[in-house]
Amino acid sequence: MNSSYDMLCVQPSSDGVQVIQLNRPEALNALTTQLLDELASALSVAQSDSDVNVVVLTGSKKAFAAGADIKEMAERDLVGILNDPRQQSWQRISQFSKPLIAAVNGYCLGGGCELAMHADVLIAGRDAKFGQPEINLGIMPGAGGTQRLVHAVGKSLAMQMVLSGQPISAEQAQQAGLISEITQPELTLHRAIEIATDIAKKSPLAVRLAKESILKGMDTDLATGLRFERHAFTVLAGTQDRNEGIAAFLEKRKAHFTGR
Amino acid sequence: MAFEHILYSVESGVALLSLNRPKSLNSFNESMHLEVREAFKLIRKDKQVRALVITGEGRGFCAGQDLSDRNVDPNAESPDLGLSIERFYNPLIKSIQDLPMPVICAVNGVAAGAGANIPLACDLILASRSAKFIQAFCKIGLVPDSGGTWFLPRLVGMAKAKELALLGDSVDAESALAMGLINRVTEDDTLREEALTLAKRLAAQPTQGLAYIKRALNQSFDHGLHAHLELERDLQRLAGQTKDYREGVAAFMEKRSPDFKGK
């Protein structure tokens, strides 16, 4: 438990994996400006911490995050929203370049769902609920919900979720491709750490460029994406980790990557 | 907390929830649904409770939906029966299935409509000799709900399930036992006592482990073997972390009877 954050528990990293837990259980982890700012800061710290290769982001048993803090939102007028400091936090969160895995249990709604979609890999407990209920308040998703959700689940389901505000189950989320695995709720974090630990053993350089290539491809045309992929692939040719990886394979032993 | 349409009490780790509208054969109206929902909240909150018995007051167990309670707007073309299923019956069935402890249903008389299917959602079903199960839906143009069309084929096979659901004939306790629909038949006057005895026995068992067993069995028909083997692995991993597992092993090694706490 790191005392520098009021609304997060940041655990010390182990095997290259750091767990960050959203910690406002009394408010179902509703995302206040402070919570988002703390999360963005914790991720920047993890970004420059060489002991951290992968971050697992999780909430509580009951809620990953049930949305934005509505009381806070009510106080913002048009000008307030125009100068909303949260935008900067979202920006910082999306720039995290190490793998980010979301372990979701319970409610994952509104800003919470948008936050989860900032992760590279999402897994969820059997009882998780994903939704964008903003429309019920006469507003709409404002942190990527109308963009990332379409990538994740396709147009029809994204429209249905955003326009009706009705949440979907973990099972539906998996069928649609929003999450990659469903777990027993008690094992969601365990499984996320398992996946993270596995990724943390790979070459951090290869992992980073692979992540970047996938994200690049999602917001550009195929030709540009392929070109980016080729360049990234070529960059890896100059790394020690590539030589080690190939040598270890040929010598039938485990590779030891150093990130060089 | 005072209830009007149900009786709720807790004794020696066992919660007893009894439907209490005997004049209308304990049929469900909105208030009874809300009270049952409230009782389930109490059960989940109360750390003392390690088994649940559901039964009915008077001569019937439950006659399903109280048809006089269906709010039909005279200006509407036809009622939307999906609404009350969505709001009340489906959440109730899910609550029973998801409750992390054994649920025993003591069917003390006629069980018709949704009242015939609520028992099927429970883990063990005891019925008094004079109890009757009636899938009455087909007689008024409806479909067995509250999980009826899902539970029946699983319990009695497809042929019997179709017979029960399409003909809607009354099935007595003995026949229900013979076809595998229920677990035990008791004399009328000993039903509740036997159900409570069984529940007390279960309440002294490793509750968390029983909850995992229940979860695995409830999901068994929905999985292929490979997925289910993985589920068993996951649940065993969780069960192995319980204090009761340690106590169980220790008691076995020390040749004494275990003292399970349900955690």
Coordinates of C-alpha atoms in Angstrom, one line a residue:
Chain A
M1 CA 0.0 0.0 0.0
N2 CA 1.5 3.3 -1.1
S3 CA 0.5 6.1 1.1
S4 CA 1.1 8.8 -1.5
Y5 CA -2.3 8.0 -3.1
D6 CA -5.7 8.5 -1.4
M7 CA -7.7 6.5 -3.9
L8 CA -5.3 3.9 -5.2
C9 CA -3.5 1.0 -3.7
V10 CA -0.3 0.6 -5.6
Q11 CA 1.5 -2.6 -4.8
P12 CA 5.2 -3.1 -5.1
S13 CA 6.1 -4.9 -8.2
S14 CA 6.9 -8.6 -8.2
D15 CA 8.2 -10.6 -11.2
G16 CA 8.0 -7.4 -13.3
V17 CA 4.2 -7.0 -12.5
Q18 CA 2.7 -4.2 -10.6
V19 CA -0.9 -4.2 -9.4
I20 CA -2.8 -1.0 -9.2
Q21 CA -6.1 -1.2 -7.4
L22 CA -8.8 1.6 -7.6
N23 CA -9.7 2.1 -4.0
R24 CA -12.9 4.0 -3.3
P25 CA -15.1 1.1 -2.4
E26 CA -17.6 3.2 -0.7
A27 CA -18.4 4.9 -4.0
L28 CA -18.0 1.8 -6.2
N29 CA -14.8 3.4 -7.4
A30 CA -16.5 6.3 -9.2
L31 CA -13.8 8.1 -11.1
T32 CA -13.3 11.5 -9.5
T33 CA -10.9 14.0 -11.0
Q34 CA -8.5 13.2 -8.1
L35 CA -8.7 9.4 -8.8
L36 CA -8.0 9.8 -12.5
D37 CA -5.1 12.2 -11.7
E38 CA -3.6 9.7 -9.2
L39 CA -4.0 6.9 -11.7
A40 CA -2.2 8.9 -14.4
S41 CA 0.6 9.7 -11.9
A42 CA 0.9 6.1 -10.8
L43 CA 1.2 5.0 -14.4
S44 CA 3.9 7.6 -15.2
V45 CA 5.8 6.3 -12.2
A46 CA 5.4 2.7 -13.4
Q47 CA 6.4 3.9 -16.9
S48 CA 9.8 5.0 -15.7
D49 CA 10.3 2.2 -13.1
S50 CA 12.6 -0.4 -14.6
D51 CA 11.2 -3.1 -12.2
V52 CA 7.8 -2.8 -13.8
N53 CA 7.2 -4.5 -17.1
V54 CA 3.4 -4.9 -17.0
V55 CA 0.7 -3.2 -15.0
V56 CA -2.5 -4.9 -13.8
L57 CA -5.4 -2.5 -13.1
T58 CA -8.2 -3.7 -11.0
G59 CA -11.0 -2.5 -8.7
S60 CA -13.0 -4.2 -6.0
K61 CA -15.1 -7.3 -5.9
K62 CA -18.3 -5.2 -6.5
A63 CA -17.0 -2.7 -9.0
F64 CA -14.1 -2.1 -11.3
A65 CA -15.5 1.4 -11.6
A66 CA -19.1 2.3 -11.7
G67 CA -18.6 5.5 -13.7
A68 CA -17.7 9.2 -13.3
D69 CA -18.4 11.0 -10.0
I70 CA -21.8 12.4 -10.8
K71 CA -21.8 14.9 -7.9
E72 CA -18.6 16.4 -9.3
M73 CA -20.0 16.4 -12.8
A74 CA -23.1 18.2 -11.7
E75 CA -21.0 21.2 -10.6
R76 CA -19.4 21.7 -14.0
D77 CA -20.9 24.1 -16.5
L78 CA -20.0 24.4 -20.2
V79 CA -16.9 26.5 -19.4
G80 CA -16.0 24.1 -16.7
I81 CA -16.2 21.1 -19.0
L82 CA -14.2 23.0 -21.7
N83 CA -11.4 23.4 -19.2
D84 CA -11.9 20.0 -17.6
P85 CA -8.6 18.9 -16.1
R86 CA -9.7 15.2 -16.5
Q87 CA -8.9 15.4 -20.2
Q88 CA -5.2 15.6 -19.4
S89 CA -5.4 12.6 -17.1
W90 CA -7.1 10.5 -19.8
Q91 CA -4.4 11.6 -22.2
R92 CA -1.6 10.5 -19.8
I93 CA -3.3 7.2 -19.1
S94 CA -3.6 6.4 -22.8
Q95 CA 0.1 7.2 -23.3
F96 CA 1.3 4.5 -21.0
S97 CA 3.5 2.4 -23.2
K98 CA 3.9 -0.8 -21.2
P99 CA 1.2 -3.5 -21.3
L100 CA -1.8 -2.7 -19.2
I101 CA -4.2 -5.5 -18.2
A102 CA -7.6 -4.8 -16.7
A103 CA -9.0 -7.3 -14.2
V104 CA -12.7 -6.5 -14.0
N105 CA -15.2 -7.7 -11.5
G106 CA -18.7 -6.3 -10.9
Y107 CA -19.7 -3.0 -12.4
C108 CA -17.7 -1.6 -15.2
L109 CA -19.8 1.4 -16.4
G110 CA -19.5 4.7 -18.0
G111 CA -16.1 6.2 -17.3
G112 CA -15.2 2.8 -15.7
C113 CA -15.8 1.0 -19.0
E114 CA -13.9 3.7 -20.8
L115 CA -11.0 3.3 -18.4
A116 CA -11.1 -0.5 -18.8
M117 CA -10.9 0.0 -22.6
H118 CA -7.7 1.9 -22.2
A119 CA -6.2 -1.5 -21.2
D120 CA -4.5 -3.7 -23.7
V121 CA -6.0 -6.9 -22.4
L122 CA -9.3 -7.1 -20.5
I123 CA -10.4 -10.1 -18.5
A124 CA -13.5 -10.2 -16.3
G125 CA -15.2 -12.2 -13.7
R126 CA -18.4 -14.1 -14.6
D127 CA -20.6 -11.4 -12.9
A128 CA -19.1 -8.4 -14.5
K129 CA -21.3 -5.8 -16.2
F130 CA -20.1 -3.5 -19.0
G131 CA -22.1 -0.5 -20.0
Q132 CA -22.2 3.1 -21.1
P133 CA -25.2 4.5 -19.2
E134 CA -24.4 8.2 -19.8
I135 CA -27.3 8.5 -22.1
N136 CA -29.7 8.0 -19.1
L137 CA -28.4 11.3 -17.7
G138 CA -28.9 13.2 -20.9
I139 CA -25.2 13.1 -21.7
M140 CA -23.0 10.7 -23.6
P141 CA -19.7 8.9 -23.2
G142 CA -16.8 11.5 -23.2
A143 CA -13.6 9.5 -22.6
G144 CA -13.5 7.2 -25.7
G145 CA -16.7 5.3 -25.1
T146 CA -18.1 6.2 -28.6
Q147 CA -14.7 5.3 -30.2
R148 CA -13.0 2.4 -28.5
L149 CA -16.2 0.5 -27.9
V150 CA -16.9 0.3 -31.7
H151 CA -13.4 -1.2 -32.2
A152 CA -14.1 -3.7 -29.4
V153 CA -17.6 -4.8 -30.1
G154 CA -18.6 -3.6 -33.6
K155 CA -21.0 -0.9 -34.6
S156 CA -24.4 -2.5 -33.8
L157 CA -23.7 -3.5 -30.2
A158 CA -21.8 -0.3 -29.6
M159 CA -24.8 1.7 -30.8
Q160 CA -27.1 -0.4 -28.7
M161 CA -25.1 0.1 -25.6
V162 CA -24.4 3.8 -26.0
L163 CA -27.9 4.7 -27.2
S164 CA -29.9 2.6 -24.8
G165 CA -27.6 2.7 -21.8
Q166 CA -28.2 -0.9 -21.1
P167 CA -25.2 -2.9 -19.8
I168 CA -24.0 -6.3 -21.2
S169 CA -22.9 -9.4 -19.3
A170 CA -19.3 -10.7 -19.2
E171 CA -20.5 -13.5 -21.5
Q172 CA -21.8 -11.1 -24.1
A173 CA -18.6 -8.9 -23.7
Q174 CA -16.5 -12.0 -24.5
Q175 CA -18.6 -13.0 -27.5
A176 CA -18.3 -9.5 -28.8
G177 CA -14.6 -9.3 -28.3
L178 CA -14.5 -6.6 -25.6
I179 CA -12.8 -9.0 -23.2
S180 CA -10.6 -12.0 -23.9
E181 CA -11.4 -14.3 -20.9
I182 CA -14.0 -14.9 -18.3
T183 CA -12.9 -16.1 -14.9
Q184 CA -14.4 -17.1 -11.6
P185 CA -14.8 -13.7 -9.9
E186 CA -12.5 -14.7 -7.0
L187 CA -9.8 -15.6 -9.6
T188 CA -9.9 -12.6 -11.9
L189 CA -7.0 -10.8 -10.4
H190 CA -5.0 -14.1 -10.0
R191 CA -5.5 -14.8 -13.7
A192 CA -4.6 -11.3 -14.8
I193 CA -1.4 -11.5 -12.8
E194 CA -0.7 -14.9 -14.4
I195 CA -1.1 -13.3 -17.9
A196 CA 0.9 -10.3 -16.9
T197 CA 3.7 -12.4 -15.4
D198 CA 3.9 -14.3 -18.6
I199 CA 4.2 -11.1 -20.7
A200 CA 6.7 -9.7 -18.2
K201 CA 9.1 -12.6 -19.1
K202 CA 9.3 -11.5 -22.7
S203 CA 11.7 -8.9 -24.1
P204 CA 10.3 -5.5 -23.0
L205 CA 11.4 -4.0 -26.3
A206 CA 9.6 -6.5 -28.4
V207 CA 6.5 -6.2 -26.2
R208 CA 6.5 -2.4 -26.4
L209 CA 6.9 -2.3 -30.2
A210 CA 4.3 -5.0 -30.7
K211 CA 1.8 -3.1 -28.5
E212 CA 2.6 0.1 -30.4
S213 CA 2.1 -1.6 -33.8
I214 CA -1.3 -3.0 -32.8
L215 CA -2.5 0.4 -31.5
K216 CA -1.1 2.2 -34.5
G217 CA -2.9 -0.2 -36.8
M218 CA -6.2 0.5 -35.0
D219 CA -6.2 4.2 -36.0
T220 CA -4.6 4.2 -39.4
D221 CA -5.0 2.6 -42.8
L222 CA -3.7 -0.9 -43.5
A223 CA -0.7 0.3 -45.7
T224 CA 0.5 2.7 -43.0
G225 CA 0.0 0.1 -40.3
L226 CA 1.9 -2.5 -42.2
R227 CA 4.7 0.0 -42.8
F228 CA 4.9 0.9 -39.1
E229 CA 4.9 -2.8 -38.3
R230 CA 7.8 -3.4 -40.7
H231 CA 9.8 -0.6 -39.2
A232 CA 9.2 -1.8 -35.7
F233 CA 10.2 -5.3 -36.7
T234 CA 13.4 -4.0 -38.2
V235 CA 14.3 -2.0 -35.1
L236 CA 14.1 -5.3 -33.1
A237 CA 16.8 -6.8 -35.4
G238 CA 19.3 -4.5 -33.7
T239 CA 18.6 -5.7 -30.2
Q240 CA 20.5 -8.2 -28.0
D241 CA 17.2 -9.7 -26.9
R242 CA 16.5 -10.8 -30.4
N243 CA 19.8 -12.6 -30.6
E244 CA 19.2 -14.1 -27.2
G245 CA 15.7 -15.2 -28.1
I246 CA 16.8 -16.9 -31.3
A247 CA 19.9 -18.5 -29.8
A248 CA 17.8 -19.8 -26.9
F249 CA 15.4 -21.4 -29.3
L250 CA 18.1 -23.1 -31.3
E251 CA 19.9 -24.3 -28.2
K252 CA 16.6 -25.5 -26.7
R253 CA 16.9 -23.5 -23.5
K254 CA 14.9 -20.7 -21.9
A255 CA 15.7 -17.2 -23.1
H256 CA 16.8 -14.5 -20.6
F257 CA 15.8 -11.1 -21.9
T258 CA 17.5 -8.0 -20.6
G259 CA 15.6 -5.3 -22.4
R260 CA 18.7 -4.3 -24.5
Chain B
M1 CA -37.8 -6.6 10.1
A2 CA -41.5 -7.3 9.9
F3 CA -42.8 -9.0 6.7
E4 CA -46.4 -9.3 5.7
H5 CA -46.4 -11.9 3.0
I6 CA -43.5 -14.1 4.1
L7 CA -42.1 -15.5 7.3
Y8 CA -38.4 -15.3 7.9
S9 CA -36.4 -16.7 10.7
V10 CA -32.8 -17.9 11.4
E11 CA -32.0 -20.7 13.8
S12 CA -28.7 -22.8 14.2
G13 CA -27.3 -21.6 10.9
V14 CA -30.4 -22.2 8.9
A15 CA -32.6 -19.5 7.4
L16 CA -36.3 -20.5 7.0
L17 CA -38.2 -18.5 4.4
S18 CA -41.9 -19.4 4.2
L19 CA -44.3 -18.0 1.7
N20 CA -47.2 -16.7 3.7
R21 CA -50.3 -15.9 1.7
P22 CA -52.1 -19.1 2.5
K23 CA -55.5 -17.7 1.4
S24 CA -54.3 -17.4 -2.2
L25 CA -52.1 -20.6 -2.0
N26 CA -49.0 -18.4 -1.5
S27 CA -49.3 -17.1 -5.1
F28 CA -46.9 -14.2 -5.9
N29 CA -48.0 -10.6 -5.9
E30 CA -45.6 -7.7 -6.2
S31 CA -45.3 -7.2 -2.4
M32 CA -44.4 -10.8 -1.8
H33 CA -41.8 -10.6 -4.5
L34 CA -40.3 -7.5 -2.9
E35 CA -40.3 -9.2 0.5
V36 CA -38.6 -12.3 -0.8
R37 CA -36.0 -10.1 -2.4
E38 CA -35.4 -8.4 0.9
A39 CA -35.1 -11.8 2.7
F40 CA -32.4 -12.8 0.2
K41 CA -30.5 -9.7 1.0
L42 CA -30.7 -10.6 4.7
I43 CA -29.5 -14.1 4.0
R44 CA -26.5 -12.9 2.0
K45 CA -25.6 -10.4 4.7
D46 CA -26.0 -12.7 7.7
K47 CA -22.7 -14.5 8.2
Q48 CA -24.5 -17.0 10.6
V49 CA -26.6 -18.4 7.8
R50 CA -25.2 -21.5 6.1
A51 CA -28.3 -23.1 4.6
L52 CA -31.7 -22.0 3.4
V53 CA -35.1 -23.7 3.5
I54 CA -37.9 -22.4 1.4
T55 CA -41.4 -23.6 2.1
G56 CA -45.0 -22.4 2.2
E57 CA -47.6 -21.8 4.9
G58 CA -51.0 -23.5 4.8
R59 CA -52.0 -26.3 2.4
G60 CA -50.2 -25.1 -0.7
F61 CA -46.6 -24.4 -1.5
C62 CA -47.0 -21.8 -4.1
A63 CA -49.5 -21.4 -7.0
G64 CA -47.3 -19.2 -9.1
Q65 CA -48.4 -15.7 -10.2
D66 CA -51.4 -14.2 -8.4
L67 CA -53.5 -13.6 -11.6
S68 CA -55.6 -11.0 -9.8
D69 CA -52.4 -9.0 -9.3
R70 CA -51.6 -8.7 -13.0
N71 CA -51.9 -5.0 -13.6
V72 CA -53.5 -4.9 -17.0
D73 CA -53.9 -1.4 -18.3
P74 CA -57.4 -1.4 -19.8
N75 CA -56.2 0.9 -22.7
A76 CA -53.3 -1.4 -23.5
E77 CA -53.6 -4.0 -26.2
S78 CA -52.2 -6.8 -24.2
P79 CA -50.1 -7.1 -21.0
D80 CA -46.3 -7.4 -21.3
L81 CA -45.8 -10.5 -19.1
G82 CA -42.0 -10.2 -19.9
L83 CA -41.9 -7.3 -17.5
S84 CA -42.7 -9.1 -14.3
I85 CA -40.5 -12.0 -15.4
E86 CA -37.6 -9.6 -16.0
R87 CA -38.2 -7.7 -12.7
F88 CA -39.1 -10.5 -10.3
Y89 CA -39.1 -14.1 -11.4
N90 CA -35.7 -14.2 -13.2
P91 CA -33.9 -12.3 -10.4
L92 CA -35.4 -14.7 -7.9
I93 CA -34.3 -17.8 -9.8
K94 CA -30.8 -16.3 -10.2
S95 CA -30.7 -15.5 -6.5
I96 CA -31.5 -19.1 -5.6
Q97 CA -28.9 -20.5 -8.0
D98 CA -26.2 -18.0 -7.1
L99 CA -26.7 -18.2 -3.3
P100 CA -23.4 -19.5 -1.9
M101 CA -25.0 -22.2 0.3
P102 CA -27.3 -25.1 -0.1
V103 CA -31.0 -24.2 -0.7
I104 CA -33.6 -26.8 0.3
C105 CA -37.1 -26.6 -1.0
A106 CA -39.8 -28.2 1.2
V107 CA -42.8 -28.5 -1.1
N108 CA -45.7 -28.7 1.4
G109 CA -48.7 -28.9 -1.1
V110 CA -49.6 -27.8 -4.5
A111 CA -46.8 -26.3 -6.5
A112 CA -48.2 -24.8 -9.7
G113 CA -46.9 -22.4 -12.4
A114 CA -43.9 -20.5 -11.3
G115 CA -44.5 -22.3 -7.9
A116 CA -43.6 -25.6 -9.6
N117 CA -40.4 -24.2 -11.0
I118 CA -39.0 -22.3 -8.1
P119 CA -38.3 -25.6 -6.3
L120 CA -36.4 -26.8 -9.4
A121 CA -34.0 -23.9 -9.0
C122 CA -33.2 -25.1 -5.5
D123 CA -30.5 -27.6 -4.7
L124 CA -32.5 -30.3 -2.9
I125 CA -36.3 -30.8 -3.1
L126 CA -38.3 -32.5 -0.4
A127 CA -42.0 -32.9 -0.9
S128 CA -44.8 -34.0 1.4
R129 CA -46.8 -37.0 0.2
S130 CA -49.8 -34.8 -0.8
A131 CA -47.7 -32.3 -2.7
K132 CA -48.5 -31.8 -6.4
F133 CA -46.4 -30.3 -9.2
I134 CA -48.4 -28.8 -12.0
Q135 CA -46.8 -27.0 -15.1
A136 CA -50.1 -25.2 -15.5
F137 CA -48.8 -22.6 -18.0
C138 CA -49.9 -24.5 -21.1
K139 CA -53.5 -24.4 -19.9
I140 CA -53.7 -20.7 -20.2
G141 CA -51.6 -20.2 -23.3
L142 CA -48.3 -19.5 -21.6
V143 CA -44.8 -21.0 -21.5
P144 CA -43.3 -22.5 -18.4
D145 CA -41.1 -19.7 -17.0
S146 CA -38.8 -19.2 -14.0
G147 CA -36.5 -21.6 -15.6
G148 CA -39.1 -24.4 -16.1
T149 CA -38.1 -25.2 -19.7
W150 CA -34.5 -25.2 -18.7
F151 CA -34.7 -27.3 -15.5
L152 CA -37.2 -29.9 -16.6
P153 CA -35.2 -31.5 -19.4
R154 CA -32.1 -31.5 -17.2
L155 CA -33.9 -33.2 -14.3
V156 CA -36.2 -35.7 -16.1
G157 CA -35.0 -35.9 -19.7
M158 CA -36.6 -34.3 -22.8
A159 CA -39.4 -36.8 -23.3
K160 CA -40.8 -36.4 -19.8
A161 CA -40.2 -32.6 -19.8
K162 CA -42.3 -32.2 -23.0
E163 CA -45.0 -34.4 -21.5
L164 CA -45.2 -32.3 -18.3
A165 CA -45.0 -28.9 -20.0
L166 CA -47.3 -29.6 -23.0
L167 CA -50.0 -31.5 -21.0
G168 CA -49.8 -29.7 -17.7
D169 CA -51.1 -32.7 -15.8
S170 CA -50.7 -32.8 -12.1
V171 CA -47.7 -34.9 -10.9
D172 CA -47.9 -36.3 -7.3
A173 CA -44.9 -36.5 -5.0
E174 CA -44.3 -40.2 -5.6
S175 CA -44.2 -39.9 -9.4
A176 CA -42.0 -36.8 -9.1
L177 CA -39.6 -38.8 -7.0
A178 CA -39.7 -41.7 -9.4
M179 CA -38.9 -39.5 -12.4
G180 CA -36.0 -37.7 -10.6
L181 CA -37.7 -34.4 -10.4
I182 CA -37.3 -34.3 -6.6
N183 CA -35.0 -35.9 -3.9
R184 CA -37.3 -37.2 -1.2
V185 CA -40.9 -37.7 -0.2
T186 CA -42.0 -37.3 3.5
E187 CA -45.2 -37.7 5.5
D188 CA -47.2 -34.5 5.4
D189 CA -46.7 -33.7 9.1
T190 CA -42.9 -34.3 9.1
L191 CA -41.9 -32.4 6.0
R192 CA -40.7 -29.2 7.6
E193 CA -39.0 -31.0 10.4
E194 CA -37.1 -33.3 8.0
A195 CA -36.2 -30.3 5.8
L196 CA -34.8 -28.4 8.8
T197 CA -32.9 -31.4 10.0
L198 CA -31.3 -31.8 6.6
A199 CA -30.5 -28.1 6.5
K200 CA -28.9 -28.2 9.9
R201 CA -26.8 -31.0 8.8
L202 CA -25.7 -29.1 5.8
A203 CA -25.2 -25.9 7.8
A204 CA -22.5 -27.7 9.8
Q205 CA -20.6 -28.7 6.6
P206 CA -17.9 -26.6 4.8
T207 CA -20.3 -24.1 3.4
Q208 CA -17.8 -22.4 1.1
G209 CA -16.9 -25.8 -0.4
L210 CA -20.5 -26.7 -0.9
A211 CA -21.1 -23.3 -2.6
Y212 CA -18.3 -24.2 -5.1
I213 CA -19.8 -27.7 -5.6
K214 CA -23.2 -26.1 -6.3
R215 CA -21.6 -23.6 -8.7
A216 CA -19.8 -26.4 -10.6
L217 CA -22.9 -28.5 -11.0
N218 CA -25.1 -25.6 -12.0
Q219 CA -22.7 -24.8 -14.8
S220 CA -22.1 -28.4 -15.9
F221 CA -24.6 -28.6 -18.7
D222 CA -23.4 -25.4 -20.2
H223 CA -19.8 -26.4 -20.7
G224 CA -17.8 -28.8 -22.8
L225 CA -15.7 -31.3 -20.8
H226 CA -12.5 -29.3 -21.3
A227 CA -14.0 -26.0 -20.1
H228 CA -15.5 -27.8 -17.2
L229 CA -12.3 -29.5 -16.2
E230 CA -10.8 -26.0 -16.1
L231 CA -13.7 -24.7 -14.0
E232 CA -13.1 -27.6 -11.5
R233 CA -9.5 -26.7 -11.3
D234 CA -10.3 -23.1 -10.6
L235 CA -12.9 -23.9 -8.0
Q236 CA -10.6 -26.5 -6.3
R237 CA -7.9 -23.9 -6.2
L238 CA -10.4 -21.6 -4.3
A239 CA -11.7 -24.5 -2.1
G240 CA -8.1 -25.4 -1.2
Q241 CA -7.7 -21.9 0.2
T242 CA -10.5 -22.2 2.7
K243 CA -10.0 -22.7 6.4
D244 CA -12.5 -25.5 6.4
Y245 CA -10.3 -27.5 4.0
R246 CA -7.4 -27.3 6.4
E247 CA -9.7 -28.3 9.3
G248 CA -11.1 -31.2 7.2
V249 CA -7.6 -32.6 6.6
A250 CA -6.5 -31.9 10.1
A251 CA -9.5 -33.7 11.6
F252 CA -9.0 -36.7 9.3
M253 CA -5.3 -37.0 10.3
E254 CA -6.1 -36.6 14.0
K255 CA -9.0 -39.0 13.7
R256 CA -11.5 -36.6 15.2
S257 CA -14.7 -35.0 13.9
P258 CA -14.1 -31.7 12.1
D259 CA -15.4 -28.3 13.3
F260 CA -16.3 -26.5 10.1
K261 CA -16.9 -22.7 10.2
G262 CA -18.1 -22.3 6.6
K263 CA -15.2 -20.2 5.5

